[in-house]
Amino acid sequence: EIWNEPENRADPKKNQMWTGTAEQFGEFLAVAASYLKKCFPDLYIGSYPSCNILTEKREAFFRTVFSILREKGVKLDFCSWHCYTDKPERTKKYIAKIRSLLDEYGQREAFQICTEWNYFWLRPGVWSEFELDGGEYLFEEMFKTASSEVGAAYSFAQMITFQRSEVKMATM
């Protein structure tokens, strides 16, 4: 896995993970992946983990990066992604979307790895709520839910979702 969530924020100036453009990241990934594969041909070399491929801006970032990889003839062994949700059905959408994009950009042999997943409330504006004064109490409430029977049921459902999919590995 190369880098972490370079498309973490829509505004690169506010992104603590990558402050450059999608084009710059695509060039970086192409060089890094090619060099690592040349030096370590037996290692699996993968993409950056997308933090939410189901959003328009993050999909656009992915498309830009993977179009550069295609232009340069760079093949990856895997594509990793992160999934924080409160509904395993959303995970199924992630899996299908990533597969569709990988196929579209000539990465048909690349397998999927979910390198971060956990229970997370999904509702409009929730990230903004965490950043407000007192947001730490909202985090605490969410973690209590994740530690309850609701979170346990979610975790089992997620594991079943992963087992019934093409995802090769999923780590919390």
PDB file of N, CA and C in Angstrom, residues 12-95:
ATOM      1  N   PRO A  12      -7.080  20.302  -1.200  1.00  0.00           N
ATOM      2  CA  PRO A  12      -5.728  19.813  -0.868  1.00  0.00           C
ATOM      3  C   PRO A  12      -5.040  20.621   0.232  1.00  0.00           C
ATOM      4  N   LYS A  13      -5.358  21.904   0.353  1.00  0.00           N
ATOM      5  CA  LYS A  13      -4.723  22.729   1.390  1.00  0.00           C
ATOM      6  C   LYS A  13      -5.161  22.321   2.797  1.00  0.00           C
ATOM      7  N   LYS A  14      -6.315  21.670   2.889  1.00  0.00           N
ATOM      8  CA  LYS A  14      -6.817  21.219   4.190  1.00  0.00           C
ATOM      9  C   LYS A  14      -6.556  19.737   4.423  1.00  0.00           C
ATOM     10  N   ASN A  15      -5.936  19.094   3.469  1.00  0.00           N
ATOM     11  CA  ASN A  15      -5.699  17.657   3.554  1.00  0.00           C
ATOM     12  C   ASN A  15      -4.379  17.395   4.265  1.00  0.00           C
ATOM     13  N   GLN A  16      -4.454  16.756   5.408  1.00  0.00           N
ATOM     14  CA  GLN A  16      -3.233  16.448   6.153  1.00  0.00           C
ATOM     15  C   GLN A  16      -2.484  15.239   5.597  1.00  0.00           C
ATOM     16  N   MET A  17      -3.053  14.569   4.589  1.00  0.00           N
ATOM     17  CA  MET A  17      -2.428  13.371   4.039  1.00  0.00           C
ATOM     18  C   MET A  17      -1.619  13.656   2.761  1.00  0.00           C
ATOM     19  N   TRP A  18      -2.147  14.512   1.887  1.00  0.00           N
ATOM     20  CA  TRP A  18      -1.487  14.818   0.613  1.00  0.00           C
ATOM     21  C   TRP A  18      -1.906  16.220   0.208  1.00  0.00           C
ATOM     22  N   THR A  19      -0.943  17.101   0.016  1.00  0.00           N
ATOM     23  CA  THR A  19      -1.281  18.488  -0.305  1.00  0.00           C
ATOM     24  C   THR A  19      -1.152  18.807  -1.781  1.00  0.00           C
ATOM     25  N   GLY A  20      -0.825  17.816  -2.579  1.00  0.00           N
ATOM     26  CA  GLY A  20      -0.710  18.037  -4.017  1.00  0.00           C
ATOM     27  C   GLY A  20      -2.006  17.721  -4.745  1.00  0.00           C
ATOM     28  N   THR A  21      -1.924  17.704  -6.056  1.00  0.00           N
ATOM     29  CA  THR A  21      -3.089  17.423  -6.895  1.00  0.00           C
ATOM     30  C   THR A  21      -3.216  15.918  -7.145  1.00  0.00           C
ATOM     31  N   ALA A  22      -4.332  15.527  -7.701  1.00  0.00           N
ATOM     32  CA  ALA A  22      -4.528  14.127  -8.086  1.00  0.00           C
ATOM     33  C   ALA A  22      -3.522  13.741  -9.168  1.00  0.00           C
ATOM     34  N   GLU A  23      -3.244  14.663 -10.084  1.00  0.00           N
ATOM     35  CA  GLU A  23      -2.268  14.396 -11.139  1.00  0.00           C
ATOM     36  C   GLU A  23      -0.883  14.146 -10.551  1.00  0.00           C
ATOM     37  N   GLN A  24      -0.501  14.972  -9.594  1.00  0.00           N
ATOM     38  CA  GLN A  24       0.805  14.794  -8.941  1.00  0.00           C
ATOM     39  C   GLN A  24       0.859  13.463  -8.208  1.00  0.00           C
ATOM     40  N   PHE A  25      -0.241  13.106  -7.562  1.00  0.00           N
ATOM     41  CA  PHE A  25      -0.251  11.828  -6.862  1.00  0.00           C
ATOM     42  C   PHE A  25      -0.173  10.675  -7.850  1.00  0.00           C
ATOM     43  N   GLY A  26      -0.877  10.772  -8.963  1.00  0.00           N
ATOM     44  CA  GLY A  26      -0.815   9.725  -9.990  1.00  0.00           C
ATOM     45  C   GLY A  26       0.601   9.520 -10.492  1.00  0.00           C
ATOM     46  N   GLU A  27       1.302  10.611 -10.734  1.00  0.00           N
ATOM     47  CA  GLU A  27       2.703  10.522 -11.185  1.00  0.00           C
ATOM     48  C   GLU A  27       3.570   9.880 -10.097  1.00  0.00           C
ATOM     49  N   PHE A  28       3.384  10.317  -8.869  1.00  0.00           N
ATOM     50  CA  PHE A  28       4.122   9.755  -7.742  1.00  0.00           C
ATOM     51  C   PHE A  28       3.882   8.251  -7.616  1.00  0.00           C
ATOM     52  N   LEU A  29       2.609   7.851  -7.644  1.00  0.00           N
ATOM     53  CA  LEU A  29       2.261   6.436  -7.499  1.00  0.00           C
ATOM     54  C   LEU A  29       2.841   5.609  -8.635  1.00  0.00           C
ATOM     55  N   ALA A  30       2.790   6.130  -9.840  1.00  0.00           N
ATOM     56  CA  ALA A  30       3.342   5.405 -10.994  1.00  0.00           C
ATOM     57  C   ALA A  30       4.839   5.160 -10.814  1.00  0.00           C
ATOM     58  N   VAL A  31       5.561   6.179 -10.403  1.00  0.00           N
ATOM     59  CA  VAL A  31       7.016   6.044 -10.202  1.00  0.00           C
ATOM     60  C   VAL A  31       7.298   5.096  -9.038  1.00  0.00           C
ATOM     61  N   ALA A  32       6.639   5.319  -7.909  1.00  0.00           N
ATOM     62  CA  ALA A  32       6.889   4.502  -6.713  1.00  0.00           C
ATOM     63  C   ALA A  32       6.557   3.031  -6.963  1.00  0.00           C
ATOM     64  N   ALA A  33       5.396   2.758  -7.541  1.00  0.00           N
ATOM     65  CA  ALA A  33       4.991   1.367  -7.783  1.00  0.00           C
ATOM     66  C   ALA A  33       5.937   0.676  -8.764  1.00  0.00           C
ATOM     67  N   SER A  34       6.303   1.373  -9.826  1.00  0.00           N
ATOM     68  CA  SER A  34       7.219   0.785 -10.822  1.00  0.00           C
ATOM     69  C   SER A  34       8.579   0.477 -10.207  1.00  0.00           C
ATOM     70  N   TYR A  35       9.101   1.422  -9.438  1.00  0.00           N
ATOM     71  CA  TYR A  35      10.409   1.236  -8.822  1.00  0.00           C
ATOM     72  C   TYR A  35      10.388   0.095  -7.808  1.00  0.00           C
ATOM     73  N   LEU A  36       9.377   0.081  -6.960  1.00  0.00           N
ATOM     74  CA  LEU A  36       9.287  -0.987  -5.960  1.00  0.00           C
ATOM     75  C   LEU A  36       9.143  -2.356  -6.617  1.00  0.00           C
ATOM     76  N   LYS A  37       8.352  -2.447  -7.681  1.00  0.00           N
ATOM     77  CA  LYS A  37       8.158  -3.729  -8.370  1.00  0.00           C
ATOM     78  C   LYS A  37       9.474  -4.185  -9.021  1.00  0.00           C
ATOM     79  N   LYS A  38      10.220  -3.226  -9.544  1.00  0.00           N
ATOM     80  CA  LYS A  38      11.519  -3.542 -10.159  1.00  0.00           C
ATOM     81  C   LYS A  38      12.499  -4.062  -9.098  1.00  0.00           C
ATOM     82  N   CYS A  39      12.530  -3.416  -7.952  1.00  0.00           N
ATOM     83  CA  CYS A  39      13.470  -3.801  -6.893  1.00  0.00           C
ATOM     84  C   CYS A  39      13.033  -5.040  -6.122  1.00  0.00           C
ATOM     85  N   PHE A  40      11.726  -5.224  -5.996  1.00  0.00           N
ATOM     86  CA  PHE A  40      11.170  -6.314  -5.195  1.00  0.00           C
ATOM     87  C   PHE A  40      10.064  -7.014  -5.986  1.00  0.00           C
ATOM     88  N   PRO A  41      10.434  -7.754  -7.018  1.00  0.00           N
ATOM     89  CA  PRO A  41       9.423  -8.333  -7.916  1.00  0.00           C
ATOM     90  C   PRO A  41       8.465  -9.323  -7.246  1.00  0.00           C
ATOM     91  N   ASP A  42       8.843  -9.877  -6.115  1.00  0.00           N
ATOM     92  CA  ASP A  42       7.971 -10.852  -5.449  1.00  0.00           C
ATOM     93  C   ASP A  42       6.999 -10.224  -4.457  1.00  0.00           C
ATOM     94  N   LEU A  43       7.139  -8.928  -4.196  1.00  0.00           N
ATOM     95  CA  LEU A  43       6.229  -8.257  -3.269  1.00  0.00           C
ATOM     96  C   LEU A  43       4.948  -7.849  -3.984  1.00  0.00           C
ATOM     97  N   TYR A  44       3.872  -7.840  -3.234  1.00  0.00           N
ATOM     98  CA  TYR A  44       2.622  -7.285  -3.748  1.00  0.00           C
ATOM     99  C   TYR A  44       2.687  -5.766  -3.579  1.00  0.00           C
ATOM    100  N   ILE A  45       2.446  -5.067  -4.649  1.00  0.00           N
ATOM    101  CA  ILE A  45       2.457  -3.611  -4.634  1.00  0.00           C
ATOM    102  C   ILE A  45       1.037  -3.129  -4.906  1.00  0.00           C
ATOM    103  N   GLY A  46       0.570  -2.240  -4.049  1.00  0.00           N
ATOM    104  CA  GLY A  46      -0.812  -1.791  -4.185  1.00  0.00           C
ATOM    105  C   GLY A  46      -0.973  -0.296  -4.232  1.00  0.00           C
ATOM    106  N   SER A  47      -2.211   0.082  -4.376  1.00  0.00           N
ATOM    107  CA  SER A  47      -2.584   1.484  -4.483  1.00  0.00           C
ATOM    108  C   SER A  47      -2.634   2.157  -3.119  1.00  0.00           C
ATOM    109  N   TYR A  48      -3.031   3.396  -3.168  1.00  0.00           N
ATOM    110  CA  TYR A  48      -3.358   4.113  -1.934  1.00  0.00           C
ATOM    111  C   TYR A  48      -4.715   3.607  -1.447  1.00  0.00           C
ATOM    112  N   PRO A  49      -4.975   3.670  -0.152  1.00  0.00           N
ATOM    113  CA  PRO A  49      -6.310   3.294   0.324  1.00  0.00           C
ATOM    114  C   PRO A  49      -7.265   4.486   0.199  1.00  0.00           C
ATOM    115  N   SER A  50      -8.278   4.331  -0.600  1.00  0.00           N
ATOM    116  CA  SER A  50      -9.291   5.374  -0.735  1.00  0.00           C
ATOM    117  C   SER A  50     -10.120   5.423   0.535  1.00  0.00           C
ATOM    118  N   CYS A  51     -10.458   6.631   0.970  1.00  0.00           N
ATOM    119  CA  CYS A  51     -11.220   6.730   2.222  1.00  0.00           C
ATOM    120  C   CYS A  51     -12.728   6.761   2.009  1.00  0.00           C
ATOM    121  N   ASN A  52     -13.199   6.959   0.795  1.00  0.00           N
ATOM    122  CA  ASN A  52     -14.639   6.860   0.541  1.00  0.00           C
ATOM    123  C   ASN A  52     -14.874   6.994  -0.959  1.00  0.00           C
ATOM    124  N   ILE A  53     -14.748   5.916  -1.667  1.00  0.00           N
ATOM    125  CA  ILE A  53     -14.855   5.925  -3.126  1.00  0.00           C
ATOM    126  C   ILE A  53     -16.250   6.291  -3.610  1.00  0.00           C
ATOM    127  N   LEU A  54     -17.223   6.275  -2.733  1.00  0.00           N
ATOM    128  CA  LEU A  54     -18.601   6.544  -3.149  1.00  0.00           C
ATOM    129  C   LEU A  54     -18.928   8.032  -3.258  1.00  0.00           C
ATOM    130  N   THR A  55     -17.977   8.901  -2.974  1.00  0.00           N
ATOM    131  CA  THR A  55     -18.217  10.332  -3.145  1.00  0.00           C
ATOM    132  C   THR A  55     -17.663  10.766  -4.500  1.00  0.00           C
ATOM    133  N   GLU A  56     -18.310  11.749  -5.083  1.00  0.00           N
ATOM    134  CA  GLU A  56     -17.955  12.211  -6.419  1.00  0.00           C
ATOM    135  C   GLU A  56     -16.503  12.691  -6.514  1.00  0.00           C
ATOM    136  N   LYS A  57     -16.063  13.483  -5.548  1.00  0.00           N
ATOM    137  CA  LYS A  57     -14.701  14.036  -5.609  1.00  0.00           C
ATOM    138  C   LYS A  57     -13.646  12.956  -5.428  1.00  0.00           C
ATOM    139  N   ARG A  58     -13.919  11.994  -4.571  1.00  0.00           N
ATOM    140  CA  ARG A  58     -12.931  10.929  -4.365  1.00  0.00           C
ATOM    141  C   ARG A  58     -12.901   9.975  -5.553  1.00  0.00           C
ATOM    142  N   GLU A  59     -14.038   9.753  -6.167  1.00  0.00           N
ATOM    143  CA  GLU A  59     -14.043   8.943  -7.392  1.00  0.00           C
ATOM    144  C   GLU A  59     -13.263   9.670  -8.492  1.00  0.00           C
ATOM    145  N   ALA A  60     -13.435  10.976  -8.602  1.00  0.00           N
ATOM    146  CA  ALA A  60     -12.698  11.754  -9.604  1.00  0.00           C
ATOM    147  C   ALA A  60     -11.190  11.654  -9.351  1.00  0.00           C
ATOM    148  N   PHE A  61     -10.785  11.705  -8.077  1.00  0.00           N
ATOM    149  CA  PHE A  61      -9.373  11.559  -7.724  1.00  0.00           C
ATOM    150  C   PHE A  61      -8.873  10.190  -8.186  1.00  0.00           C
ATOM    151  N   PHE A  62      -9.633   9.147  -7.865  1.00  0.00           N
ATOM    152  CA  PHE A  62      -9.281   7.773  -8.254  1.00  0.00           C
ATOM    153  C   PHE A  62      -9.131   7.688  -9.773  1.00  0.00           C
ATOM    154  N   ARG A  63     -10.105   8.228 -10.502  1.00  0.00           N
ATOM    155  CA  ARG A  63     -10.072   8.168 -11.964  1.00  0.00           C
ATOM    156  C   ARG A  63      -8.836   8.867 -12.525  1.00  0.00           C
ATOM    157  N   THR A  64      -8.495  10.009 -11.959  1.00  0.00           N
ATOM    158  CA  THR A  64      -7.304  10.730 -12.416  1.00  0.00           C
ATOM    159  C   THR A  64      -6.049   9.901 -12.177  1.00  0.00           C
ATOM    160  N   VAL A  65      -5.912   9.380 -10.981  1.00  0.00           N
ATOM    161  CA  VAL A  65      -4.733   8.582 -10.626  1.00  0.00           C
ATOM    162  C   VAL A  65      -4.638   7.335 -11.510  1.00  0.00           C
ATOM    163  N   PHE A  66      -5.739   6.623 -11.646  1.00  0.00           N
ATOM    164  CA  PHE A  66      -5.696   5.367 -12.392  1.00  0.00           C
ATOM    165  C   PHE A  66      -5.604   5.578 -13.905  1.00  0.00           C
ATOM    166  N   SER A  67      -6.016   6.737 -14.393  1.00  0.00           N
ATOM    167  CA  SER A  67      -5.799   7.013 -15.817  1.00  0.00           C
ATOM    168  C   SER A  67      -4.307   7.227 -16.076  1.00  0.00           C
ATOM    169  N   ILE A  68      -3.607   7.839 -15.130  1.00  0.00           N
ATOM    170  CA  ILE A  68      -2.156   8.007 -15.252  1.00  0.00           C
ATOM    171  C   ILE A  68      -1.462   6.654 -15.188  1.00  0.00           C
ATOM    172  N   LEU A  69      -1.892   5.795 -14.271  1.00  0.00           N
ATOM    173  CA  LEU A  69      -1.303   4.448 -14.200  1.00  0.00           C
ATOM    174  C   LEU A  69      -1.509   3.707 -15.520  1.00  0.00           C
ATOM    175  N   ARG A  70      -2.701   3.825 -16.088  1.00  0.00           N
ATOM    176  CA  ARG A  70      -2.989   3.148 -17.359  1.00  0.00           C
ATOM    177  C   ARG A  70      -2.097   3.707 -18.472  1.00  0.00           C
ATOM    178  N   GLU A  71      -1.986   5.035 -18.560  1.00  0.00           N
ATOM    179  CA  GLU A  71      -1.144   5.676 -19.578  1.00  0.00           C
ATOM    180  C   GLU A  71       0.298   5.203 -19.490  1.00  0.00           C
ATOM    181  N   LYS A  72       0.780   4.988 -18.275  1.00  0.00           N
ATOM    182  CA  LYS A  72       2.178   4.606 -18.063  1.00  0.00           C
ATOM    183  C   LYS A  72       2.377   3.092 -18.030  1.00  0.00           C
ATOM    184  N   GLY A  73       1.296   2.341 -18.174  1.00  0.00           N
ATOM    185  CA  GLY A  73       1.391   0.888 -18.188  1.00  0.00           C
ATOM    186  C   GLY A  73       1.726   0.268 -16.845  1.00  0.00           C
ATOM    187  N   VAL A  74       1.364   0.938 -15.764  1.00  0.00           N
ATOM    188  CA  VAL A  74       1.661   0.446 -14.411  1.00  0.00           C
ATOM    189  C   VAL A  74       0.516  -0.440 -13.938  1.00  0.00           C
ATOM    190  N   LYS A  75       0.838  -1.678 -13.601  1.00  0.00           N
ATOM    191  CA  LYS A  75      -0.147  -2.625 -13.070  1.00  0.00           C
ATOM    192  C   LYS A  75       0.102  -2.801 -11.581  1.00  0.00           C
ATOM    193  N   LEU A  76      -0.967  -2.739 -10.824  1.00  0.00           N
ATOM    194  CA  LEU A  76      -0.882  -2.952  -9.379  1.00  0.00           C
ATOM    195  C   LEU A  76      -1.365  -4.357  -9.046  1.00  0.00           C
ATOM    196  N   ASP A  77      -0.867  -4.884  -7.939  1.00  0.00           N
ATOM    197  CA  ASP A  77      -1.303  -6.203  -7.488  1.00  0.00           C
ATOM    198  C   ASP A  77      -2.613  -6.126  -6.720  1.00  0.00           C
ATOM    199  N   PHE A  78      -2.815  -5.019  -6.012  1.00  0.00           N
ATOM    200  CA  PHE A  78      -4.050  -4.881  -5.239  1.00  0.00           C
ATOM    201  C   PHE A  78      -4.449  -3.423  -5.115  1.00  0.00           C
ATOM    202  N   CYS A  79      -5.685  -3.241  -4.740  1.00  0.00           N
ATOM    203  CA  CYS A  79      -6.232  -1.924  -4.450  1.00  0.00           C
ATOM    204  C   CYS A  79      -6.808  -1.978  -3.043  1.00  0.00           C
ATOM    205  N   SER A  80      -6.361  -1.068  -2.197  1.00  0.00           N
ATOM    206  CA  SER A  80      -6.866  -1.058  -0.826  1.00  0.00           C
ATOM    207  C   SER A  80      -7.799   0.129  -0.627  1.00  0.00           C
ATOM    208  N   TRP A  81      -8.649  -0.014   0.362  1.00  0.00           N
ATOM    209  CA  TRP A  81      -9.615   1.033   0.661  1.00  0.00           C
ATOM    210  C   TRP A  81     -10.053   0.933   2.106  1.00  0.00           C
ATOM    211  N   HIS A  82     -10.658   2.012   2.587  1.00  0.00           N
ATOM    212  CA  HIS A  82     -11.157   2.091   3.958  1.00  0.00           C
ATOM    213  C   HIS A  82     -12.672   2.206   3.936  1.00  0.00           C
ATOM    214  N   CYS A  83     -13.310   1.644   4.953  1.00  0.00           N
ATOM    215  CA  CYS A  83     -14.770   1.626   4.984  1.00  0.00           C
ATOM    216  C   CYS A  83     -15.271   1.805   6.409  1.00  0.00           C
ATOM    217  N   TYR A  84     -15.765   2.977   6.693  1.00  0.00           N
ATOM    218  CA  TYR A  84     -16.396   3.253   7.978  1.00  0.00           C
ATOM    219  C   TYR A  84     -17.865   3.524   7.699  1.00  0.00           C
ATOM    220  N   THR A  85     -18.712   2.682   8.218  1.00  0.00           N
ATOM    221  CA  THR A  85     -20.138   2.784   7.939  1.00  0.00           C
ATOM    222  C   THR A  85     -20.924   2.112   9.056  1.00  0.00           C
ATOM    223  N   ASP A  86     -22.214   2.281   9.013  1.00  0.00           N
ATOM    224  CA  ASP A  86     -23.083   1.580   9.962  1.00  0.00           C
ATOM    225  C   ASP A  86     -23.988   0.589   9.237  1.00  0.00           C
ATOM    226  N   LYS A  87     -23.709   0.374   7.941  1.00  0.00           N
ATOM    227  CA  LYS A  87     -24.526  -0.545   7.144  1.00  0.00           C
ATOM    228  C   LYS A  87     -23.648  -1.387   6.210  1.00  0.00           C
ATOM    229  N   PRO A  88     -23.615  -2.700   6.405  1.00  0.00           N
ATOM    230  CA  PRO A  88     -22.826  -3.553   5.511  1.00  0.00           C
ATOM    231  C   PRO A  88     -23.242  -3.434   4.042  1.00  0.00           C
ATOM    232  N   GLU A  89     -24.479  -3.011   3.781  1.00  0.00           N
ATOM    233  CA  GLU A  89     -24.896  -2.824   2.385  1.00  0.00           C
ATOM    234  C   GLU A  89     -24.019  -1.788   1.694  1.00  0.00           C
ATOM    235  N   ARG A  90     -23.582  -0.800   2.453  1.00  0.00           N
ATOM    236  CA  ARG A  90     -22.689   0.220   1.888  1.00  0.00           C
ATOM    237  C   ARG A  90     -21.336  -0.399   1.515  1.00  0.00           C
ATOM    238  N   THR A  91     -20.878  -1.336   2.313  1.00  0.00           N
ATOM    239  CA  THR A  91     -19.621  -2.033   2.005  1.00  0.00           C
ATOM    240  C   THR A  91     -19.732  -2.756   0.672  1.00  0.00           C
ATOM    241  N   LYS A  92     -20.871  -3.372   0.423  1.00  0.00           N
ATOM    242  CA  LYS A  92     -21.089  -4.049  -0.863  1.00  0.00           C
ATOM    243  C   LYS A  92     -20.973  -3.055  -2.016  1.00  0.00           C
ATOM    244  N   LYS A  93     -21.449  -1.837  -1.809  1.00  0.00           N
ATOM    245  CA  LYS A  93     -21.337  -0.803  -2.844  1.00  0.00           C
ATOM    246  C   LYS A  93     -19.875  -0.418  -3.069  1.00  0.00           C
ATOM    247  N   TYR A  94     -19.095  -0.329  -1.987  1.00  0.00           N
ATOM    248  CA  TYR A  94     -17.669  -0.049  -2.105  1.00  0.00           C
ATOM    249  C   TYR A  94     -17.000  -1.118  -2.970  1.00  0.00           C
ATOM    250  N   ILE A  95     -17.253  -2.361  -2.624  1.00  0.00           N
ATOM    251  CA  ILE A  95     -16.620  -3.487  -3.322  1.00  0.00           C
ATOM    252  C   ILE A  95     -16.960  -3.445  -4.808  1.00  0.00           C
TER     253      ILE A  95
END
